XYZ file of C-alpha atoms in Angstrom:
437
model
C 0.554 -0.086 0.182
C 3.144 2.453 0.639
C 4.510 1.444 -2.774
C 1.287 2.559 -4.473
C 0.342 5.680 -2.264
C 4.017 6.932 -3.162
C 3.363 6.122 -6.671
C 0.282 8.409 -6.404
C 2.239 11.386 -4.599
C 4.551 11.247 -7.315
C 2.137 11.415 -10.340
C 0.343 14.695 -8.465
C 3.908 15.943 -7.587
C 2.790 19.320 -8.747
C -0.249 19.516 -6.212
C 2.102 17.691 -3.842
C 4.891 19.752 -4.198
C 3.340 23.115 -2.522
C 1.864 20.716 0.498
C 5.372 19.211 1.025
C 6.897 22.499 1.433
C 4.021 23.733 3.350
C 4.568 20.828 6.171
C 8.425 21.363 5.886
C 8.405 25.403 7.026
C 5.903 24.436 9.319
C 7.393 22.041 11.121
C 10.640 24.044 11.060
C 9.096 27.257 12.999
C 6.745 24.557 15.311
C 9.823 23.093 16.224
C 11.759 26.308 16.863
C 8.679 27.685 19.112
C 8.389 24.216 21.206
C 12.050 24.020 21.808
C 12.006 27.373 23.348
C 9.110 26.598 25.399
C 10.665 23.053 26.447
C 14.265 24.875 27.463
C 11.837 27.459 29.827
C 10.088 24.361 31.515
C 13.161 22.289 31.573
C 15.078 24.668 33.822
C 11.771 25.213 35.779
C 11.263 21.706 36.819
C 15.134 21.464 37.907
C 15.499 21.724 41.598
C 16.575 25.169 42.919
C 18.906 22.856 45.558
C 16.591 24.483 48.655
C 13.484 24.400 49.588
C 11.441 27.880 49.522
C 8.088 27.564 50.512
C 6.424 28.364 53.741
C 9.706 30.729 53.853
C 9.959 34.137 54.240
C 12.168 36.948 54.412
C 12.580 39.088 57.086
C 14.459 42.805 57.084
C 15.564 44.482 59.940
C 17.301 48.023 59.781
C 18.149 51.097 62.229
C 17.073 54.084 63.785
C 19.742 56.302 63.204
C 18.427 58.523 66.525
C 19.557 55.566 67.956
C 23.172 54.478 67.026
C 25.377 54.393 69.339
C 29.101 54.544 68.489
C 30.646 51.030 68.986
C 34.342 52.487 69.422
C 35.429 48.673 71.788
C 34.192 45.285 71.677
C 32.074 45.923 75.055
C 29.917 48.657 73.461
C 29.539 46.575 70.205
C 28.526 43.560 72.327
C 25.853 45.915 74.411
C 24.654 48.127 71.659
C 24.582 46.111 68.583
C 24.705 42.598 68.851
C 22.703 42.150 72.077
C 19.771 43.795 70.662
C 20.290 41.832 67.468
C 20.277 38.759 69.428
C 16.999 39.971 71.095
C 15.235 40.690 68.037
C 16.388 37.260 66.761
C 15.338 35.718 69.778
C 12.113 37.058 69.683
C 11.295 36.373 66.243
C 12.164 32.449 67.062
C 9.651 32.574 69.499
C 6.807 33.423 67.720
C 4.352 30.921 67.467
C 4.108 30.680 63.806
C 7.835 30.385 63.143
C 9.032 26.764 62.942
C 13.063 27.949 62.378
C 14.880 30.669 61.155
C 18.326 31.757 60.424
C 20.446 34.935 60.069
C 22.705 35.076 56.715
C 24.290 37.729 54.036
C 25.145 37.049 50.239
C 23.713 35.832 47.670
C 19.777 36.040 47.389
C 17.229 34.359 45.391
C 15.442 35.874 42.633
C 17.255 39.075 43.112
C 20.856 40.582 41.269
C 22.171 40.695 44.746
C 25.152 38.396 44.985
C 28.531 38.103 46.463
C 31.253 36.339 44.306
C 34.197 35.285 45.384
C 37.385 33.214 43.917
C 38.550 29.780 45.386
C 41.535 27.922 44.425
C 43.635 24.752 45.765
C 47.098 25.923 43.830
C 47.177 29.731 43.785
C 47.570 29.604 39.710
C 43.771 28.729 38.720
C 40.477 30.290 40.819
C 37.124 28.870 40.522
C 34.459 31.639 41.251
C 31.512 31.172 43.538
C 28.637 32.470 44.798
C 29.068 33.071 48.445
C 26.509 32.849 51.381
C 27.471 33.633 54.686
C 25.230 31.564 56.816
C 24.248 31.092 60.483
C 24.092 27.637 61.622
C 20.286 27.324 61.218
C 20.014 28.314 57.985
C 20.707 24.566 56.760
C 17.378 23.529 58.465
C 15.370 26.613 57.075
C 16.297 26.367 53.751
C 15.744 22.376 53.856
C 19.215 21.826 51.788
C 20.044 18.391 50.689
C 22.938 17.541 51.636
C 25.042 14.426 49.555
C 28.210 13.926 51.808
C 28.539 14.982 55.404
C 25.144 14.498 56.244
C 26.629 12.373 59.230
C 27.747 16.144 60.482
C 23.693 16.898 60.705
C 20.999 15.515 62.522
C 18.084 13.819 61.134
C 15.703 17.578 61.197
C 19.284 18.815 59.841
C 19.399 21.603 63.198
C 22.214 20.035 64.979
C 23.335 23.347 65.509
C 22.615 25.449 68.742
C 23.115 28.770 69.045
C 25.830 29.471 71.975
C 24.237 33.154 73.465
C 26.463 35.065 75.464
C 29.525 35.528 73.363
C 30.914 37.647 70.889
C 29.902 34.515 68.424
C 26.542 34.725 69.108
C 25.319 33.451 65.483
C 27.804 30.346 65.673
C 28.590 27.205 67.191
C 31.542 24.918 67.853
C 31.098 23.358 64.762
C 30.180 26.426 62.708
C 33.077 28.937 64.065
C 33.870 31.943 61.862
C 37.264 32.200 64.232
C 38.141 28.517 63.434
C 41.108 27.937 60.909
C 40.349 26.816 58.372
C 36.797 27.848 58.086
C 34.363 25.315 58.159
C 32.106 25.154 54.938
C 29.697 23.264 52.692
C 29.908 23.419 49.302
C 27.854 22.314 46.047
C 28.785 19.396 43.845
C 29.894 21.505 41.009
C 32.440 23.559 43.355
C 33.718 20.305 44.603
C 34.122 19.039 41.248
C 35.469 22.565 40.036
C 38.544 22.105 43.231
C 38.772 19.125 43.054
C 37.951 17.208 40.052
C 35.481 14.876 42.068
C 32.714 15.440 44.239
C 33.368 12.088 46.398
C 36.032 11.796 49.910
C 36.127 15.599 49.493
C 35.279 15.834 53.189
C 38.113 17.552 55.449
C 39.971 18.787 52.345
C 41.129 22.076 52.099
C 41.210 24.935 49.966
C 41.475 29.195 50.371
C 40.883 32.331 48.852
C 42.232 32.961 45.689
C 42.450 36.813 46.071
C 43.768 36.902 49.988
C 45.961 33.501 49.723
C 46.513 31.032 52.205
C 45.588 32.975 55.062
C 42.153 33.014 54.715
C 41.804 28.917 54.215
C 38.190 26.575 54.236
C 37.511 23.051 55.395
C 34.796 21.099 53.489
C 32.399 20.124 55.887
C 29.769 18.772 53.809
C 29.036 18.633 49.659
C 25.417 19.434 49.054
C 23.356 19.534 45.755
C 23.503 22.330 43.093
C 22.142 25.348 43.700
C 21.109 28.351 40.833
C 19.499 31.933 41.926
C 16.488 31.192 40.078
C 13.954 29.159 38.783
C 15.021 29.706 34.971
C 18.931 30.396 35.763
C 21.712 27.336 35.626
C 23.329 26.108 38.164
C 26.176 27.778 39.582
C 28.562 26.984 42.275
C 27.951 28.058 45.742
C 29.674 27.954 48.927
C 27.957 28.355 52.236
C 30.314 29.494 55.281
C 29.899 31.184 58.865
C 29.326 34.752 59.284
C 32.658 36.433 58.835
C 34.734 38.618 60.832
C 34.059 41.572 59.605
C 30.416 41.185 59.904
C 30.905 41.394 63.741
C 33.183 44.331 63.296
C 31.636 46.336 60.570
C 28.046 46.420 62.109
C 26.322 44.986 59.209
C 22.624 44.199 58.658
C 21.929 40.854 58.289
C 19.236 39.199 56.785
C 16.649 37.073 58.900
C 14.846 33.808 56.897
C 12.473 32.261 58.539
C 10.379 29.210 58.165
C 6.522 29.159 58.465
C 4.635 26.008 59.858
C 2.491 25.308 56.895
C -0.568 25.405 59.321
C 0.221 29.405 59.825
C 1.085 30.225 56.640
C -2.037 31.503 55.287
C -2.126 34.794 52.279
C -2.206 36.987 54.780
C 0.844 35.719 57.179
C 3.427 38.665 55.996
C 0.827 41.254 57.056
C -0.120 39.542 60.328
C 3.577 39.370 61.180
C 4.047 42.312 60.216
C 1.453 44.209 62.795
C 1.996 41.596 65.478
C 5.879 41.984 65.770
C 6.619 45.570 64.869
C 6.169 46.880 68.651
C 8.071 43.712 69.359
C 10.843 43.951 67.858
C 11.432 48.003 68.121
C 14.691 46.996 70.347
C 16.899 49.566 70.002
C 18.136 50.535 67.683
C 16.573 47.915 65.603
C 13.078 47.332 64.204
C 11.284 45.578 61.638
C 11.535 47.274 58.761
C 9.897 44.065 55.927
C 8.668 40.836 55.718
C 8.107 39.695 52.394
C 7.765 36.135 50.974
C 9.790 34.341 47.824
C 6.964 34.240 45.868
C 6.544 37.538 46.195
C 10.523 38.741 45.651
C 10.189 36.135 42.724
C 6.777 37.819 40.930
C 8.648 40.940 41.137
C 11.718 40.027 40.225
C 10.402 38.401 36.773
C 8.359 41.252 36.428
C 11.099 43.612 36.693
C 13.651 41.351 34.299
C 10.551 40.972 32.124
C 10.746 37.594 32.401
C 7.475 36.750 33.162
C 5.700 38.607 29.830
C 8.336 37.246 27.950
C 7.265 33.208 28.954
C 3.699 34.598 28.442
C 4.371 36.002 25.018
C 6.124 32.959 24.213
C 3.257 30.965 25.169
C 0.885 32.857 23.668
C 2.837 32.931 20.203
C 3.798 29.114 20.172
C -0.200 28.700 21.120
C -1.265 30.739 18.447
C 0.625 30.170 15.302
C 0.405 26.198 16.531
C -3.544 27.181 15.752
C -2.820 28.883 12.938
C -0.642 26.476 11.427
C -4.079 23.408 12.268
C -6.382 26.385 10.505
C -4.194 26.568 7.543
C -3.382 22.403 7.539
C -6.576 21.489 8.144
C -8.164 24.124 5.221
C -5.627 22.625 2.804
C -6.040 18.971 3.204
C -9.692 20.041 3.284
C -9.537 21.418 -0.055
C -7.581 19.176 -1.554
C -9.785 15.962 -0.293
C -13.118 17.573 -1.222
C -11.145 18.413 -4.659
C -10.410 14.808 -5.258
C -14.797 13.649 -4.755
C -14.857 12.157 -7.950
C -11.828 10.016 -7.662
C -13.906 8.829 -3.947
C -16.635 7.809 -4.973
C -14.707 5.755 -8.235
C -13.084 3.960 -5.756
C -16.334 3.542 -3.568
C -18.203 2.297 -7.029
C -15.331 -0.136 -7.774
C -16.292 -1.535 -4.246
C -13.975 -0.143 -2.195
C -14.938 0.246 1.607
C -15.157 3.830 3.085
C -12.780 2.436 5.982
C -10.007 1.507 3.470
C -10.459 4.861 1.377
C -10.306 7.077 4.832
C -7.065 5.054 5.312
C -5.820 5.444 1.995
C -6.426 9.319 2.278
C -4.668 9.314 5.844
C -1.899 7.600 4.491
C -0.986 9.898 1.989
C -1.418 13.026 4.171
C 0.797 11.091 6.851
C 3.470 9.874 4.190
C 3.415 13.211 3.134
C 4.374 14.717 6.171
C 6.893 12.098 6.723
C 9.177 13.114 3.491
C 8.761 16.604 4.982
C 9.842 16.011 8.611
C 13.452 14.406 7.380
C 14.875 17.595 5.815
C 13.077 19.595 7.895
C 14.673 17.698 10.632
C 18.189 18.070 8.972
C 17.461 21.979 8.913
C 16.520 21.843 13.166
C 19.811 20.180 13.348
C 21.905 22.441 11.782
C 20.008 25.452 14.164
C 21.507 23.702 17.109
C 24.698 22.885 15.513
C 25.363 26.438 14.981
C 23.848 27.408 18.579
C 20.829 29.317 16.774
C 18.539 28.415 19.430
C 17.857 29.065 22.939
C 20.346 27.613 25.285
C 20.378 30.069 28.154
C 18.101 27.712 30.299
C 19.290 24.197 29.197
C 21.834 22.551 27.077
C 21.533 21.880 23.796
C 21.040 18.179 24.115
C 20.295 14.896 22.245
C 17.450 14.308 24.696
C 16.064 17.678 24.080
C 16.267 17.211 20.163
C 14.408 14.143 19.902
C 11.809 15.133 22.733
C 11.544 18.499 20.895
C 11.120 16.690 17.681
C 8.697 13.883 18.762
C 6.039 16.290 19.987
C 6.203 18.489 16.861
C 5.758 15.798 14.798
C 3.063 14.521 17.092
C 0.892 17.696 17.145
C 1.634 17.765 13.056
C 0.000 14.394 13.124
C -2.630 15.632 14.660
C -3.155 18.544 12.115
C -2.929 16.109 9.340
C -5.699 13.772 10.245
C -7.941 16.277 11.519
C -7.335 17.958 7.975
C -8.455 14.663 6.287
C -10.957 12.780 8.457
C -13.606 15.454 8.321
C -14.027 16.484 5.081
C -13.375 12.155 4.071
C -15.996 11.601 6.125
C -18.114 14.242 4.462
C -17.197 13.592 0.916
C -17.660 9.928 1.750
C -21.377 10.513 2.370
C -22.591 11.305 -1.125
C -23.852 8.391 -2.956
C -20.788 7.365 -5.680
C -23.607 7.763 -8.625
C -24.352 11.801 -7.720
C -20.857 12.525 -7.540
C -19.741 10.973 -10.664
C -22.867 12.369 -12.647
C -21.825 15.872 -10.711
C -18.068 15.187 -12.506
């Protein structure tokens, strides 16, 4: 049957040539649109390396009229860190708060990144995003540990803050005064530094710019991390709050994980209203409470990510619909134009199902013939790096998945364009159709 259909396609090559060209062009354009949507969908489905569900960022600020010049360690402790400790303690004691942590550095869904270089030989440096965190950060963010999980308890919260010391946001295991400094590194940073992420616990590396005077020791290896849903994975290092945090009176962020039953739509508003009077501990006051969902929405809007993705989806849907209408109209006209042929076949004893199968086979075979050069063109687009690779690599799996889905959609369009006009044409009595002809 295939040989017979191929012969008929060749005999009608003048008419089929236009359909072939239309199928080829439409296949390439639809493939490109679907490939772009695949890149965004793939990046969005990749885990960020931490869990931001039920997590809020609390910002505190200072009242200039209540600031005290801290000229000594005692004054710094009494007029800065003691009040900050009290603010942190009151936040953790809120019944809705499951856990809380203090941190500085690269943040999610913002352009606020802190970048630093690290090395093991002073020759080549590896850049990484850095987060300075208090011990509770690993519990708040639910960071998956790939190696070194033994240092954590089952609930990821073995670190207990030691109050009453200058290292009030540290612990014996997570101490900024230790040499070398403890550090949790992501898989890609471990691979870059040591060319493996296995068996690296206890290995040392140091700051590329400060030299061996600022050394780190790998205490754990965590999952890959990225700064937002559509970004690629980047190297990250998590280390204790640095000494300059204690000397420069830096104001950190506080991240809180809210109990699921307390995390309602108006939680941020209620928390701000209830905690504002409680957190007025001179010189600090509560400045802002926001969820990471809100921060993501604002960042996507400001960067144009949300409109861009929405536009890409709408364009792909609109294009697919127009292609569907165009192909359906083409095959509809073509099938109705062949009404006398259908009637003749029915008069010669062919069944309706056999005629329908032949028409469908002819359309699908045309699609297969057009898909071969179309896929060659798409492959050349990939080789020429003319596709979107900011969110996902141009892998063989990506090419196969997008190509199969494109072929599937085109198949549906061709079937719909043939099935209905063929069914309508076969309702006509053969004698009437032949008489009209």
